[in-house]
Coordinates of C-alpha atoms in Angstrom, one line a residue:
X26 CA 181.3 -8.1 122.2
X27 CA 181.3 -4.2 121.8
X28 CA 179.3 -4.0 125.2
X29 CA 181.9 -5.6 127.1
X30 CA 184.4 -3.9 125.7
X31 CA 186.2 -6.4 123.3
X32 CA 185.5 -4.8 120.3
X33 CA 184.9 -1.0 119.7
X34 CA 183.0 0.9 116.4
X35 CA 185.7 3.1 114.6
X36 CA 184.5 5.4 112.1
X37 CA 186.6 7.2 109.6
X38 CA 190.8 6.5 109.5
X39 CA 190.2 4.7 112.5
X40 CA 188.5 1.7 110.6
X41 CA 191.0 -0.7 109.2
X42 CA 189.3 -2.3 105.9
X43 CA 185.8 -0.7 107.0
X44 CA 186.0 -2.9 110.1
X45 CA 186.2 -1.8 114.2
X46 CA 189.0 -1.9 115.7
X47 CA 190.4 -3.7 119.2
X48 CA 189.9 -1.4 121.5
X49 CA 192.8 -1.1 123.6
X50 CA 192.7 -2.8 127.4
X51 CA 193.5 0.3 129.2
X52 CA 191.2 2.2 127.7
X53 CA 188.9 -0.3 128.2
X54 CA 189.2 -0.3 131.5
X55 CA 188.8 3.3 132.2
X56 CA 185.1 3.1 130.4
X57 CA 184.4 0.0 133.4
X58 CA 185.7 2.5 135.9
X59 CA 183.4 5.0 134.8
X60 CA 180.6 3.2 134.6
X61 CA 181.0 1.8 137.9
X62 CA 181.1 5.3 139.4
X63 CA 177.1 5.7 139.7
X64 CA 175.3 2.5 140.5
X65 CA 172.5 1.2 137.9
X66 CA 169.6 2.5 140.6
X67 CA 171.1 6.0 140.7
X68 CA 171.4 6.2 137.2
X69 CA 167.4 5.3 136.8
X70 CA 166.7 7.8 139.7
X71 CA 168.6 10.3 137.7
X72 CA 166.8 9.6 134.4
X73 CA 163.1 10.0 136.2
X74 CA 164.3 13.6 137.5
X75 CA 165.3 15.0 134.2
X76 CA 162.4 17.1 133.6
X77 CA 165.0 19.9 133.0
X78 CA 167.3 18.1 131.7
X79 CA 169.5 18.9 128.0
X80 CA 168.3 16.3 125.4
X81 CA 172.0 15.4 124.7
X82 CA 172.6 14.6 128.4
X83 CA 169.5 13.1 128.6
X84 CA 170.6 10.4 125.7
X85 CA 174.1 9.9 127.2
X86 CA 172.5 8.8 130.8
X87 CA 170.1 6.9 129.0
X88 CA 173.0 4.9 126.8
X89 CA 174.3 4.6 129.7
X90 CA 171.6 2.9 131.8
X91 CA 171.4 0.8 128.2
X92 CA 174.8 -0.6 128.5
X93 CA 174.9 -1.0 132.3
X94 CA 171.9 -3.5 131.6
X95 CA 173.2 -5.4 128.5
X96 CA 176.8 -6.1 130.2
X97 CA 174.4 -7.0 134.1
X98 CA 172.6 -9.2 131.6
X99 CA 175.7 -11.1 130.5
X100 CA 177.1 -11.8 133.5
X101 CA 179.3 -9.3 133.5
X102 CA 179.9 -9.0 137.4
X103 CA 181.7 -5.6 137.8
X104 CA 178.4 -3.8 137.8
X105 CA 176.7 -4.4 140.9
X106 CA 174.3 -2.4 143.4
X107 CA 176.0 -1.2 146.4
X108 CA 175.4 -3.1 150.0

């Protein structure tokens, strides 16, 4: 559910009774649009080039790649290779 964008982790204020939050459908759909801009394959190519890569950025593309998998696993459809 927090892969595919129906539920989000809120730490802090954000957290209503300790638990996560909706997160809102706009916002949600900005993240898919994001993703979508690099395929899963280019992401992958990216993350075998990083020799000189920043550890941070390195972790972000590889969350990245993570959830482009789990939400290709479920069926998700949006995230597809290009023709």
């Amino acid at each position: 559910k927090i892969l595919m964008g129906k539920r989000r982790i809120v730490e802090g204020s954000g957290a209503r009774g300790g638990r996560p939050t909706l997160m809102p459908v706009d916002e949600r759909e900005r993240a898919l649009v994001a993703l979508e801009e690099t395929s899963l394959e280019e992401d992958l190519a990216d993350l075998v080039m990083s020799g000189g890569m920043a550890e941070d950025v390195k972790s972000a593309l590889e969350y990245r790649i993570g959830v482009k998998k789990a939400l290709r696993s479920l069926g998700y459809g949006l995230l597809t290779s290009p023709p």
